[in-house]
Coordinates of C-alpha atoms in Angstrom, one line a residue:
A1 CA 8.0 0.8 42.2
Y2 CA 9.3 -1.0 44.8
P3 CA 8.2 -4.9 45.9
R4 CA 5.7 -5.1 48.5
V5 CA 5.6 -8.2 50.9
H6 CA 1.7 -9.4 51.5
A7 CA 1.2 -11.2 54.8
V8 CA -2.2 -12.8 56.3
K9 CA -3.1 -9.9 58.9
K10 CA -3.4 -10.9 62.8
Y11 CA -5.6 -7.9 63.2
D12 CA -8.4 -6.3 62.1
W13 CA -7.6 -3.0 62.9
G14 CA -4.4 -1.4 64.8
F15 CA -4.0 2.2 66.4
V16 CA -0.3 3.8 66.9
G17 CA -0.2 6.6 68.9
H18 CA -1.3 8.2 72.5
L19 CA -4.3 8.3 74.2
N20 CA -4.3 12.0 74.6
T21 CA -8.0 13.4 73.4
E22 CA -11.4 12.3 74.6
R23 CA -12.3 12.0 70.7
R24 CA -9.6 9.2 70.3
I25 CA -10.4 7.3 73.4
N26 CA -14.1 7.5 72.0
L27 CA -13.2 6.1 68.9
L28 CA -11.0 3.7 69.9
D29 CA -13.5 2.6 72.6
T30 CA -16.1 2.3 70.0
M31 CA -13.9 0.4 67.9
Y32 CA -13.1 -2.3 70.4
K33 CA -16.8 -2.5 71.2
E34 CA -17.9 -3.0 67.4
I35 CA -14.6 -4.8 66.3
P36 CA -12.9 -6.5 69.2
N37 CA -10.0 -8.0 66.9
G38 CA -7.8 -4.7 67.3
W39 CA -4.8 -3.6 69.0
I40 CA -3.9 -0.8 70.3
V41 CA -0.1 0.4 71.2
W42 CA 1.8 3.6 72.2
K43 CA 5.6 4.7 72.2
K44 CA 6.3 2.5 69.1
F45 CA 8.5 3.9 66.3
F46 CA 9.8 2.8 63.2
E47 CA 10.0 -0.6 62.7
D48 CA 7.6 -1.3 65.8
A49 CA 4.8 1.3 64.6
A50 CA 5.3 -0.4 60.8
A51 CA 4.8 -3.7 62.4
V52 CA 1.7 -2.8 63.4
Y53 CA 0.6 -1.2 60.3
H54 CA 1.8 -4.7 58.5
D55 CA -0.2 -7.0 60.8
S56 CA -3.6 -4.9 60.8
K57 CA -5.7 -5.1 58.0
I58 CA -7.1 -1.5 59.1
S59 CA -4.8 1.5 60.5
I60 CA -6.9 3.8 62.2
H61 CA -5.8 7.5 62.6
Y62 CA -7.5 10.3 64.1
S63 CA -5.8 13.5 64.3
V64 CA -5.1 15.7 67.4
A65 CA -6.8 19.0 66.1
G66 CA -7.5 18.0 62.4
D67 CA -4.0 18.8 61.7
Q68 CA -1.6 16.7 59.3
S69 CA 0.3 14.4 60.6
M70 CA 3.5 11.9 59.5
R71 CA 1.3 9.0 60.9
N72 CA -0.7 9.4 57.8
F73 CA 2.7 8.8 55.0
E74 CA 4.3 6.2 57.5
V75 CA 1.2 3.9 57.5
M76 CA 0.9 4.2 53.6
G77 CA 4.7 3.7 53.3
A78 CA 4.5 0.8 55.2
G79 CA 2.2 -0.8 53.1
G80 CA -0.6 -0.3 55.4
F81 CA -4.4 0.5 54.8
L82 CA -5.0 4.3 56.4
L83 CA -8.5 4.9 57.7
T84 CA -8.1 8.6 58.9
D85 CA -10.3 11.7 59.7
R86 CA -10.2 14.8 57.3
N87 CA -7.3 16.9 58.1
K88 CA -5.4 19.8 56.7
G89 CA -4.4 19.4 53.4
M90 CA -5.0 15.3 52.9
E91 CA -7.3 15.6 50.4
E92 CA -5.1 17.8 48.2
M93 CA -2.6 14.9 48.3
F94 CA -4.8 11.7 48.4
Q95 CA -7.8 10.7 46.9
D96 CA -10.6 9.1 49.2
K97 CA -11.0 5.5 48.4
V98 CA -8.1 6.1 45.9
H99 CA -4.9 6.3 48.4
C100 CA -6.4 5.9 51.8
V101 CA -10.5 6.2 53.1
Y102 CA -11.5 9.4 55.4
F103 CA -13.9 9.3 57.9
D104 CA -16.2 12.1 58.7
S105 CA -17.8 10.7 62.3
I106 CA -17.2 7.6 65.0
P107 CA -20.0 6.0 63.1
D108 CA -18.7 6.8 60.0
A109 CA -15.4 5.1 60.7
I110 CA -16.8 2.0 62.3
E111 CA -19.0 1.6 59.3
K112 CA -15.9 1.9 56.9
A113 CA -13.9 -0.2 58.8
K114 CA -16.1 -3.0 58.9
Y115 CA -16.7 -2.7 55.3
Y116 CA -12.7 -2.7 54.3
I117 CA -12.3 -5.3 56.8
A118 CA -14.8 -7.8 54.7
H119 CA -13.3 -6.8 51.4
D120 CA -9.7 -7.6 50.8
E121 CA -9.3 -7.3 47.1
E122 CA -10.9 -3.2 47.4
R123 CA -8.8 -2.8 50.3
E124 CA -5.7 -3.9 48.8
A125 CA -6.2 -2.1 45.9
I126 CA -6.4 1.1 47.8
V127 CA -3.2 -0.4 50.1
E128 CA -1.4 -0.5 46.8
A129 CA -2.4 3.1 45.4
G130 CA -1.3 5.0 48.5
Y131 CA 1.8 3.4 48.8
Q132 CA 3.1 3.9 45.0
E133 CA 1.7 7.3 45.9
V134 CA 3.8 7.9 49.1
I135 CA 6.8 6.1 47.7
A136 CA 6.5 8.3 44.3
K137 CA 5.9 11.7 45.9
H138 CA 6.3 11.9 49.8
T139 CA 9.3 10.3 51.1
Y140 CA 11.5 12.2 53.6
A141 CA 13.7 13.1 50.3
H142 CA 10.5 14.8 48.7
R143 CA 10.1 17.1 52.0
V144 CA 14.0 17.8 52.5
D145 CA 13.9 18.9 48.6
T146 CA 10.8 21.0 48.9
L147 CA 12.0 22.8 52.1
I148 CA 15.8 23.3 49.9
Q149 CA 13.8 24.7 46.9
K150 CA 11.8 27.0 49.1
A151 CA 14.9 28.3 51.3
K152 CA 16.2 28.8 47.6
E153 CA 13.2 31.0 46.5
Y154 CA 13.4 32.9 50.0
G155 CA 17.1 33.5 49.4
L156 CA 17.7 31.9 52.3
I157 CA 20.4 29.7 50.8
K158 CA 21.9 30.4 47.0
E159 CA 23.9 27.1 46.4
L160 CA 23.6 23.5 48.0
A161 CA 26.2 21.1 47.0
H162 CA 25.0 18.0 46.5
V163 CA 26.1 14.8 48.4

């Protein structure tokens, strides 16, 4: 397990991504109206994106088309609280209210955001569990190992030297 740095959060919520769907725009517009201490950034990657997750009590993710995104792993791997829509495959890897929190509608997202913003200990327990799960099972190294194993299973490669 890796030690995490806990810090005072500057924002109640944050979003990293493009405003490329009407449902994202509607969610974020409603979030600002209901919980004004938030921030939205785009064209941020790596450390810049991690700063948003680190400085926000909650990181919002709203998939483009119900699909899974690296954003989910990035938020939890950076020690952020992930509030996300239910998207393909997520519930097979991460338990609701254990590793992250799922929402089913914009009103549900607002309700859950308000709840977890106000409940620091419960939120931080979910952050820690999500972080540990991602570090233990869902890093890029894990993904590469899976790809190599699948390639071997399908006979695409016979052996790969470990470097």
